[in-house]
PDB file of C-alpha atoms in Angstrom:
ATOM      1  CA  MET A   1     100.166   8.957   1.473  1.00 72.00           C
ATOM      2  CA  LYS A   2      99.029   8.232  -2.089  1.00 82.00           C
ATOM      3  CA  TRP A   3     102.532   8.174  -3.513  1.00 86.00           C
ATOM      4  CA  ARG A   4     103.737   5.992  -0.652  1.00 94.00           C
ATOM      5  CA  ILE A   5     101.319   3.371  -1.985  1.00 96.00           C
ATOM      6  CA  GLY A   6     102.907   3.630  -5.421  1.00 96.00           C
ATOM      7  CA  ALA A   7     106.395   3.312  -3.928  1.00 96.00           C
ATOM      8  CA  LEU A   8     105.376   0.257  -1.919  1.00 97.00           C
ATOM      9  CA  LEU A   9     103.900  -1.445  -4.978  1.00 98.00           C
ATOM     10  CA  LEU A  10     107.026  -0.648  -6.988  1.00 97.00           C
ATOM     11  CA  LEU A  11     109.214  -2.191  -4.271  1.00 97.00           C
ATOM     12  CA  ALA A  12     106.948  -5.241  -4.107  1.00 97.00           C
ATOM     13  CA  ALA A  13     107.209  -5.745  -7.881  1.00 98.00           C
ATOM     14  CA  LEU A  14     110.976  -5.304  -8.303  1.00 98.00           C
ATOM     15  CA  PRO A  15     112.012  -8.715  -6.876  1.00 98.00           C
ATOM     16  CA  GLY A  16     109.946 -10.317  -9.619  1.00 97.00           C
ATOM     17  CA  VAL A  17     111.785  -8.234 -12.217  1.00 97.00           C
ATOM     18  CA  VAL A  18     115.114  -9.528 -10.892  1.00 97.00           C
ATOM     19  CA  ALA A  19     113.907 -13.122 -10.643  1.00 96.00           C
ATOM     20  CA  SER A  20     112.518 -13.079 -14.172  1.00 95.00           C
ATOM     21  CA  SER A  21     115.652 -11.578 -15.713  1.00 95.00           C
ATOM     22  CA  TRP A  22     118.198 -13.729 -13.918  1.00 94.00           C
ATOM     23  CA  LEU A  23     116.357 -17.028 -13.535  1.00 93.00           C
ATOM     24  CA  ALA A  24     113.876 -17.158 -16.427  1.00 89.00           C
ATOM     25  CA  VAL A  25     115.721 -15.544 -19.350  1.00 88.00           C
ATOM     26  CA  PRO A  26     118.484 -18.220 -19.454  1.00 87.00           C
ATOM     27  CA  LEU A  27     115.819 -20.928 -19.696  1.00 81.00           C
ATOM     28  CA  LEU A  28     113.772 -19.195 -22.380  1.00 77.00           C
ATOM     29  CA  VAL A  29     116.507 -17.823 -24.660  1.00 77.00           C
ATOM     30  CA  ASP A  30     118.994 -19.707 -26.818  1.00 72.00           C
ATOM     31  CA  ALA A  31     122.177 -17.745 -26.088  1.00 73.00           C
ATOM     32  CA  SER A  32     123.753 -18.912 -29.371  1.00 73.00           C
ATOM     33  CA  ARG A  33     121.027 -17.156 -31.397  1.00 76.00           C
ATOM     34  CA  ILE A  34     121.202 -13.664 -29.892  1.00 81.00           C
ATOM     35  CA  PRO A  35     123.631 -10.952 -31.076  1.00 85.00           C
ATOM     36  CA  VAL A  36     124.601  -9.887 -27.534  1.00 88.00           C
ATOM     37  CA  SER A  37     125.802 -11.709 -24.462  1.00 90.00           C
ATOM     38  CA  LEU A  38     123.260 -13.401 -22.233  1.00 89.00           C
ATOM     39  CA  GLU A  39     124.290 -11.125 -19.374  1.00 92.00           C
ATOM     40  CA  ALA A  40     123.634  -8.009 -21.473  1.00 92.00           C
ATOM     41  CA  LEU A  41     120.210  -9.337 -22.417  1.00 92.00           C
ATOM     42  CA  GLN A  42     119.408 -10.019 -18.777  1.00 94.00           C
ATOM     43  CA  VAL A  43     120.372  -6.491 -17.752  1.00 95.00           C
ATOM     44  CA  ALA A  44     118.373  -4.965 -20.624  1.00 95.00           C
ATOM     45  CA  THR A  45     115.348  -7.090 -19.728  1.00 95.00           C
ATOM     46  CA  ALA A  46     115.577  -6.060 -16.075  1.00 97.00           C
ATOM     47  CA  VAL A  47     115.839  -2.360 -16.944  1.00 97.00           C
ATOM     48  CA  GLN A  48     112.935  -2.527 -19.401  1.00 96.00           C
ATOM     49  CA  ASN A  49     110.690  -4.336 -16.928  1.00 97.00           C
ATOM     50  CA  ALA A  50     111.662  -1.988 -14.102  1.00 97.00           C
ATOM     51  CA  VAL A  51     110.661   1.029 -16.209  1.00 98.00           C
ATOM     52  CA  LEU A  52     107.337  -0.602 -17.075  1.00 97.00           C
ATOM     53  CA  VAL A  53     106.672  -1.427 -13.432  1.00 98.00           C
ATOM     54  CA  LEU A  54     107.482   2.144 -12.403  1.00 97.00           C
ATOM     55  CA  ALA A  55     105.046   3.499 -14.991  1.00 97.00           C
ATOM     56  CA  ALA A  56     102.339   1.035 -13.935  1.00 98.00           C
ATOM     57  CA  ALA A  57     102.780   1.760 -10.223  1.00 97.00           C
ATOM     58  CA  LEU A  58     102.565   5.514 -10.799  1.00 96.00           C
ATOM     59  CA  ALA A  59      99.645   5.351 -13.247  1.00 96.00           C
ATOM     60  CA  GLY A  60      97.652   3.006 -11.050  1.00 97.00           C
ATOM     61  CA  THR A  61      98.283   5.079  -7.951  1.00 97.00           C
ATOM     62  CA  ALA A  62      97.154   8.253  -9.725  1.00 96.00           C
ATOM     63  CA  LEU A  63      94.055   6.793 -11.372  1.00 97.00           C
ATOM     64  CA  ALA A  64      92.795   4.001  -9.096  1.00 97.00           C
ATOM     65  CA  PRO A  65      90.986   6.277  -6.584  1.00 95.00           C
ATOM     66  CA  ARG A  66      89.129   7.946  -9.462  1.00 95.00           C
ATOM     67  CA  VAL A  67      87.671   4.656 -10.697  1.00 96.00           C
ATOM     68  CA  GLY A  68      86.994   3.011  -7.341  1.00 95.00           C
ATOM     69  CA  LEU A  69      89.971   0.656  -7.259  1.00 97.00           C
ATOM     70  CA  ALA A  70      92.288   0.209  -4.294  1.00 97.00           C
ATOM     71  CA  ALA A  71      95.232  -1.615  -2.772  1.00 98.00           C
ATOM     72  CA  PRO A  72      93.987  -1.821   0.836  1.00 97.00           C
ATOM     73  CA  VAL A  73      97.040  -3.524   2.338  1.00 97.00           C
ATOM     74  CA  ALA A  74      99.482  -1.129   0.694  1.00 97.00           C
ATOM     75  CA  ALA A  75      97.294   1.747   1.847  1.00 96.00           C
ATOM     76  CA  ALA A  76      97.280   0.395   5.397  1.00 96.00           C
ATOM     77  CA  ILE A  77     101.073   0.091   5.399  1.00 96.00           C
ATOM     78  CA  ALA A  78     101.503   3.570   3.914  1.00 94.00           C
ATOM     79  CA  GLY A  79      99.110   5.068   6.443  1.00 91.00           C
ATOM     80  CA  LYS A  80     100.374   2.984   9.369  1.00 85.00           C
ATOM     81  CA  GLY A  81      96.974   1.367   9.646  1.00 87.00           C
ATOM     82  CA  ARG A  82      95.871  -2.158  10.510  1.00 93.00           C
ATOM     83  CA  VAL A  83      97.360  -4.403   7.865  1.00 95.00           C
ATOM     84  CA  LEU A  84      95.676  -7.633   8.925  1.00 95.00           C
ATOM     85  CA  GLU A  85      92.262  -6.001   8.911  1.00 96.00           C
ATOM     86  CA  ALA A  86      92.933  -4.758   5.384  1.00 96.00           C
ATOM     87  CA  LEU A  87      94.090  -8.197   4.213  1.00 96.00           C
ATOM     88  CA  ARG A  88      91.472 -10.387   5.904  1.00 97.00           C
ATOM     89  CA  PRO A  89      88.513  -9.604   3.565  1.00 97.00           C
ATOM     90  CA  GLN A  90      90.720 -10.330   0.555  1.00 98.00           C
ATOM     91  CA  LEU A  91      92.100 -13.713   1.606  1.00 97.00           C
ATOM     92  CA  ALA A  92      89.121 -15.994   0.984  1.00 98.00           C
ATOM     93  CA  PRO A  93      88.211 -14.504  -2.423  1.00 98.00           C
ATOM     94  CA  GLY A  94      91.872 -14.570  -3.369  1.00 98.00           C
ATOM     95  CA  LEU A  95      92.278 -18.228  -2.454  1.00 98.00           C
ATOM     96  CA  VAL A  96      89.139 -19.185  -4.360  1.00 98.00           C
ATOM     97  CA  GLY A  97      90.489 -17.300  -7.350  1.00 98.00           C
ATOM     98  CA  GLY A  98      93.788 -19.120  -6.902  1.00 97.00           C
ATOM     99  CA  CYS A  99      92.067 -22.489  -7.169  1.00 97.00           C
ATOM    100  CA  VAL A 100      90.394 -21.351 -10.380  1.00 97.00           C
ATOM    101  CA  GLY A 101      93.715 -20.047 -11.673  1.00 96.00           C
ATOM    102  CA  ALA A 102      95.509 -23.301 -10.894  1.00 97.00           C
ATOM    103  CA  GLY A 103      92.889 -25.163 -12.905  1.00 96.00           C
ATOM    104  CA  VAL A 104      93.438 -22.779 -15.816  1.00 95.00           C
ATOM    105  CA  ILE A 105      97.221 -23.263 -15.705  1.00 93.00           C
ATOM    106  CA  VAL A 106      97.030 -27.047 -15.520  1.00 93.00           C
ATOM    107  CA  GLY A 107      94.405 -27.168 -18.256  1.00 93.00           C
ATOM    108  CA  PHE A 108      96.417 -24.838 -20.494  1.00 91.00           C
ATOM    109  CA  HIS A 109      99.364 -27.244 -20.481  1.00 86.00           C
ATOM    110  CA  ALA A 110      97.284 -30.414 -20.552  1.00 87.00           C
ATOM    111  CA  PHE A 111      95.362 -29.427 -23.680  1.00 87.00           C
ATOM    112  CA  ALA A 112      98.050 -27.385 -25.437  1.00 85.00           C
ATOM    113  CA  PRO A 113      98.347 -27.908 -29.207  1.00 86.00           C
ATOM    114  CA  GLU A 114     101.383 -29.849 -30.334  1.00 84.00           C
ATOM    115  CA  PRO A 115     103.323 -26.771 -31.572  1.00 81.00           C
ATOM    116  CA  ILE A 116     103.143 -25.250 -28.088  1.00 80.00           C
ATOM    117  CA  ARG A 117     104.145 -28.472 -26.383  1.00 77.00           C
ATOM    118  CA  ALA A 118     107.169 -28.693 -28.667  1.00 74.00           C
ATOM    119  CA  ILE A 119     108.548 -25.301 -27.605  1.00 71.00           C
ATOM    120  CA  GLN A 120     107.915 -25.575 -23.878  1.00 68.00           C
ATOM    121  CA  PRO A 121     111.260 -25.384 -22.025  1.00 60.00           C
ATOM    122  CA  GLY A 122     112.686 -28.688 -20.828  1.00 59.00           C
ATOM    123  CA  THR A 123     113.373 -27.142 -17.429  1.00 67.00           C
ATOM    124  CA  PRO A 124     110.242 -25.622 -15.870  1.00 80.00           C
ATOM    125  CA  LEU A 125     110.461 -22.056 -14.630  1.00 86.00           C
ATOM    126  CA  PRO A 126     111.496 -21.897 -10.965  1.00 93.00           C
ATOM    127  CA  LEU A 127     108.676 -21.389  -8.503  1.00 95.00           C
ATOM    128  CA  ALA A 128     110.334 -18.145  -7.386  1.00 96.00           C
ATOM    129  CA  VAL A 129     109.822 -16.676 -10.870  1.00 96.00           C
ATOM    130  CA  ARG A 130     106.200 -17.795 -11.012  1.00 95.00           C
ATOM    131  CA  VAL A 131     105.395 -16.389  -7.574  1.00 97.00           C
ATOM    132  CA  LEU A 132     107.433 -13.179  -7.604  1.00 97.00           C
ATOM    133  CA  TYR A 133     107.002 -12.171 -11.239  1.00 96.00           C
ATOM    134  CA  GLY A 134     103.699 -13.833 -12.110  1.00 93.00           C
ATOM    135  CA  GLY A 135     102.027 -13.354  -8.758  1.00 96.00           C
ATOM    136  CA  ILE A 136     103.242  -9.875  -7.822  1.00 98.00           C
ATOM    137  CA  THR A 137     104.920  -8.058 -10.716  1.00 98.00           C
ATOM    138  CA  GLU A 138     102.301  -8.979 -13.310  1.00 96.00           C
ATOM    139  CA  GLU A 139      99.518  -7.845 -11.010  1.00 97.00           C
ATOM    140  CA  VAL A 140     101.138  -4.433 -10.628  1.00 98.00           C
ATOM    141  CA  LEU A 141     101.739  -4.212 -14.382  1.00 97.00           C
ATOM    142  CA  VAL A 142      98.505  -5.606 -15.779  1.00 97.00           C
ATOM    143  CA  ARG A 143      95.877  -5.017 -13.127  1.00 97.00           C
ATOM    144  CA  TRP A 144      97.090  -1.963 -11.196  1.00 98.00           C
ATOM    145  CA  GLY A 145      98.584  -0.234 -14.225  1.00 97.00           C
ATOM    146  CA  LEU A 146      96.908  -1.340 -17.468  1.00 98.00           C
ATOM    147  CA  MET A 147      93.430  -2.283 -16.241  1.00 98.00           C
ATOM    148  CA  THR A 148      93.147   0.836 -14.094  1.00 98.00           C
ATOM    149  CA  ALA A 149      94.185   3.058 -17.015  1.00 98.00           C
ATOM    150  CA  MET A 150      91.667   1.330 -19.288  1.00 97.00           C
ATOM    151  CA  ALA A 151      88.903   1.753 -16.715  1.00 97.00           C
ATOM    152  CA  TRP A 152      89.718   5.451 -16.370  1.00 97.00           C
ATOM    153  CA  ALA A 153      89.829   5.955 -20.165  1.00 96.00           C
ATOM    154  CA  GLY A 154      86.532   4.105 -20.628  1.00 95.00           C
ATOM    155  CA  TRP A 155      84.919   6.137 -17.879  1.00 95.00           C
ATOM    156  CA  ARG A 156      86.068   9.446 -19.353  1.00 93.00           C
ATOM    157  CA  LEU A 157      84.964   8.470 -22.847  1.00 93.00           C
ATOM    158  CA  LEU A 158      81.695   6.668 -22.147  1.00 88.00           C
ATOM    159  CA  SER A 159      80.272   7.639 -18.771  1.00 81.00           C
ATOM    160  CA  ARG A 160      81.990  10.762 -17.500  1.00 77.00           C
ATOM    161  CA  ASP A 161      78.658  12.037 -16.193  1.00 82.00           C
ATOM    162  CA  LEU A 162      78.834   9.323 -13.508  1.00 85.00           C
ATOM    163  CA  GLN A 163      80.968   9.703 -10.402  1.00 86.00           C
ATOM    164  CA  GLN A 164      82.706   6.390 -11.172  1.00 88.00           C
ATOM    165  CA  PRO A 165      82.796   3.982 -14.128  1.00 93.00           C
ATOM    166  CA  SER A 166      79.704   1.873 -14.762  1.00 93.00           C
ATOM    167  CA  SER A 167      79.796  -1.906 -14.404  1.00 94.00           C
ATOM    168  CA  GLY A 168      79.946  -2.192 -18.178  1.00 95.00           C
ATOM    169  CA  VAL A 169      83.036  -0.004 -18.355  1.00 96.00           C
ATOM    170  CA  MET A 170      84.726  -1.984 -15.589  1.00 97.00           C
ATOM    171  CA  TRP A 171      83.984  -5.321 -17.244  1.00 97.00           C
ATOM    172  CA  GLY A 172      85.303  -3.896 -20.490  1.00 97.00           C
ATOM    173  CA  ALA A 173      88.545  -2.864 -18.776  1.00 98.00           C
ATOM    174  CA  ILE A 174      88.854  -6.277 -17.118  1.00 98.00           C
ATOM    175  CA  ALA A 175      88.364  -8.120 -20.401  1.00 97.00           C
ATOM    176  CA  ALA A 176      90.497  -5.779 -22.517  1.00 97.00           C
ATOM    177  CA  SER A 177      93.455  -5.848 -20.113  1.00 97.00           C
ATOM    178  CA  ALA A 178      93.231  -9.635 -19.875  1.00 96.00           C
ATOM    179  CA  VAL A 179      93.216 -10.033 -23.661  1.00 96.00           C
ATOM    180  CA  ALA A 180      96.073  -7.548 -24.035  1.00 94.00           C
ATOM    181  CA  PHE A 181      98.108  -9.552 -21.534  1.00 89.00           C
ATOM    182  CA  GLY A 182      97.321 -12.778 -23.356  1.00 91.00           C
ATOM    183  CA  ALA A 183      98.293 -11.273 -26.713  1.00 92.00           C
ATOM    184  CA  ALA A 184     101.565 -10.017 -25.229  1.00 87.00           C
ATOM    185  CA  HIS A 185     102.738 -13.648 -25.129  1.00 82.00           C
ATOM    186  CA  LEU A 186     102.425 -14.037 -28.911  1.00 85.00           C
ATOM    187  CA  PRO A 187     105.780 -12.513 -29.978  1.00 80.00           C
ATOM    188  CA  ALA A 188     107.749 -14.951 -27.819  1.00 73.00           C
ATOM    189  CA  VAL A 189     105.714 -17.892 -29.100  1.00 77.00           C
ATOM    190  CA  GLY A 190     105.959 -16.677 -32.687  1.00 70.00           C
ATOM    191  CA  GLN A 191     109.750 -16.434 -32.526  1.00 69.00           C
ATOM    192  CA  SER A 192     109.948 -20.079 -31.509  1.00 71.00           C
ATOM    193  CA  LEU A 193     107.688 -21.402 -34.284  1.00 74.00           C
ATOM    194  CA  PRO A 194     108.165 -21.517 -38.071  1.00 76.00           C
ATOM    195  CA  THR A 195     104.670 -20.060 -38.455  1.00 79.00           C
ATOM    196  CA  LEU A 196     102.169 -18.798 -35.912  1.00 80.00           C
ATOM    197  CA  SER A 197      98.811 -20.234 -36.906  1.00 86.00           C
ATOM    198  CA  ALA A 198      95.533 -18.561 -35.990  1.00 89.00           C
ATOM    199  CA  HIS A 199      94.635 -21.588 -33.858  1.00 88.00           C
ATOM    200  CA  VAL A 200      97.826 -21.380 -31.804  1.00 88.00           C
ATOM    201  CA  ALA A 201      97.549 -17.590 -31.498  1.00 90.00           C
ATOM    202  CA  ALA A 202      93.983 -17.865 -30.228  1.00 93.00           C
ATOM    203  CA  TYR A 203      94.910 -20.636 -27.796  1.00 93.00           C
ATOM    204  CA  VAL A 204      97.806 -18.639 -26.320  1.00 90.00           C
ATOM    205  CA  THR A 205      95.817 -15.412 -26.083  1.00 94.00           C
ATOM    206  CA  ILE A 206      92.678 -16.911 -24.578  1.00 94.00           C
ATOM    207  CA  GLY A 207      94.578 -19.309 -22.333  1.00 91.00           C
ATOM    208  CA  ASN A 208      96.571 -16.491 -20.768  1.00 90.00           C
ATOM    209  CA  ALA A 209      93.561 -14.156 -20.650  1.00 95.00           C
ATOM    210  CA  LEU A 210      91.223 -16.471 -18.738  1.00 95.00           C
ATOM    211  CA  PHE A 211      92.827 -15.969 -15.367  1.00 94.00           C
ATOM    212  CA  GLY A 212      93.161 -12.272 -16.114  1.00 94.00           C
ATOM    213  CA  VAL A 213      89.389 -11.961 -15.982  1.00 96.00           C
ATOM    214  CA  VAL A 214      89.340 -13.610 -12.545  1.00 96.00           C
ATOM    215  CA  ALA A 215      92.165 -11.425 -11.243  1.00 97.00           C
ATOM    216  CA  GLY A 216      90.601  -8.285 -12.670  1.00 97.00           C
ATOM    217  CA  TYR A 217      87.306  -9.035 -10.967  1.00 98.00           C
ATOM    218  CA  LEU A 218      89.111  -9.568  -7.656  1.00 98.00           C
ATOM    219  CA  LEU A 219      90.870  -6.216  -7.949  1.00 98.00           C
ATOM    220  CA  TRP A 220      87.571  -4.504  -8.735  1.00 98.00           C
ATOM    221  CA  ARG A 221      85.534  -6.052  -5.952  1.00 97.00           C
ATOM    222  CA  TYR A 222      88.096  -6.704  -3.194  1.00 98.00           C
ATOM    223  CA  GLY A 223      91.415  -4.986  -3.904  1.00 98.00           C
ATOM    224  CA  LEU A 224      94.775  -5.503  -5.550  1.00 98.00           C
ATOM    225  CA  GLU A 225      96.051  -7.830  -2.863  1.00 98.00           C
ATOM    226  CA  ALA A 226      93.165 -10.234  -3.539  1.00 98.00           C
ATOM    227  CA  SER A 227      94.357 -10.592  -7.133  1.00 98.00           C
ATOM    228  CA  MET A 228      97.917 -11.068  -5.877  1.00 98.00           C
ATOM    229  CA  VAL A 229      96.828 -13.772  -3.435  1.00 98.00           C
ATOM    230  CA  ALA A 230      94.963 -15.485  -6.272  1.00 98.00           C
ATOM    231  CA  HIS A 231      97.893 -15.299  -8.675  1.00 97.00           C
ATOM    232  CA  VAL A 232     100.455 -16.496  -6.129  1.00 98.00           C
ATOM    233  CA  SER A 233      98.298 -19.365  -4.873  1.00 98.00           C
ATOM    234  CA  ALA A 234      97.438 -20.379  -8.454  1.00 97.00           C
ATOM    235  CA  HIS A 235     101.123 -20.846  -9.267  1.00 96.00           C
ATOM    236  CA  VAL A 236     101.849 -22.639  -5.986  1.00 97.00           C
ATOM    237  CA  LEU A 237      98.939 -25.054  -6.469  1.00 97.00           C
ATOM    238  CA  ALA A 238      99.794 -25.650 -10.131  1.00 95.00           C
ATOM    239  CA  TYR A 239     103.433 -26.255  -9.195  1.00 94.00           C
ATOM    240  CA  ALA A 240     102.399 -28.773  -6.548  1.00 93.00           C
ATOM    241  CA  PHE A 241     100.172 -30.557  -9.085  1.00 88.00           C
ATOM    242  CA  ARG A 242     102.376 -30.676 -12.166  1.00 82.00           C
ATOM    243  CA  GLY A 243     105.758 -29.189 -11.254  1.00 69.00           C
TER     244      GLY A 243
END
C-alpha cells in the first residue's frame, strides 16, 4: 500500500506541472530573449518538474513513516479506507492556515520593494496555476519530499537513539525546507533585475518562506492534506482579495 500512496501523490501533483508549464511560463518568460522556442522551453520545464515530483513523491513515501509524517487521505484511498474520516481532522487547521497564508501573500505584494514591483508580470498568474501547482505540486515537492528528507537526515544525525525525530529536529526541518523554498525563487528574480541586492534577496526569501513554516507545521501535526488545504485556500482567498 505504501507505494500506492506515492503513486497517488505523483498523480495529484502532475496537473500542476502541466498548468505551470503551459499557462505560467509564457507569462514569466520573454520569448525573444531565450535561445530556444517557447514550446521547447515549456516541454523542458514540464519534464524537469515531473522528474522532481517523482523523486519527491518516492522519497517522501519511503521516509515519512520513519519520521512520523503521513498523508492520511492518500493512505485512506490507497487502502480503500474512509476518506472523509481521514480528511475531516485536517480541514479546520488547513483553513486556518489558509487564512494566514492569504495574509502573507497579500502582504508580500503590498509591501514589496520597488524592484520587485517593477518585474511583476502585467497579467497575474491564472488561478489554476496557483491552486494546482502552488497548492498541490509544491506541497508534494517541498513538504512531502524536501521537508521529510530533511527531518529524516536530522534525526539520523542528531537523535538516532530516539524512535522518531525530536521536536527540535522537526522544527529545524520545517524552517530549513521553508527557507530553501524561498531561496529557490532568487534565480528567477535575479535574472529580471540588473543587480540582486541583499535587501531584495532577503525579502524574497523570507516572504516565500513564511507560509512554508505554517504548511510544514500542518504536515507535521495533521498530515499532508492539511498543508494542501491551507495552500489552496490561501491562493483562493488572496485571488479573491487582490486578483
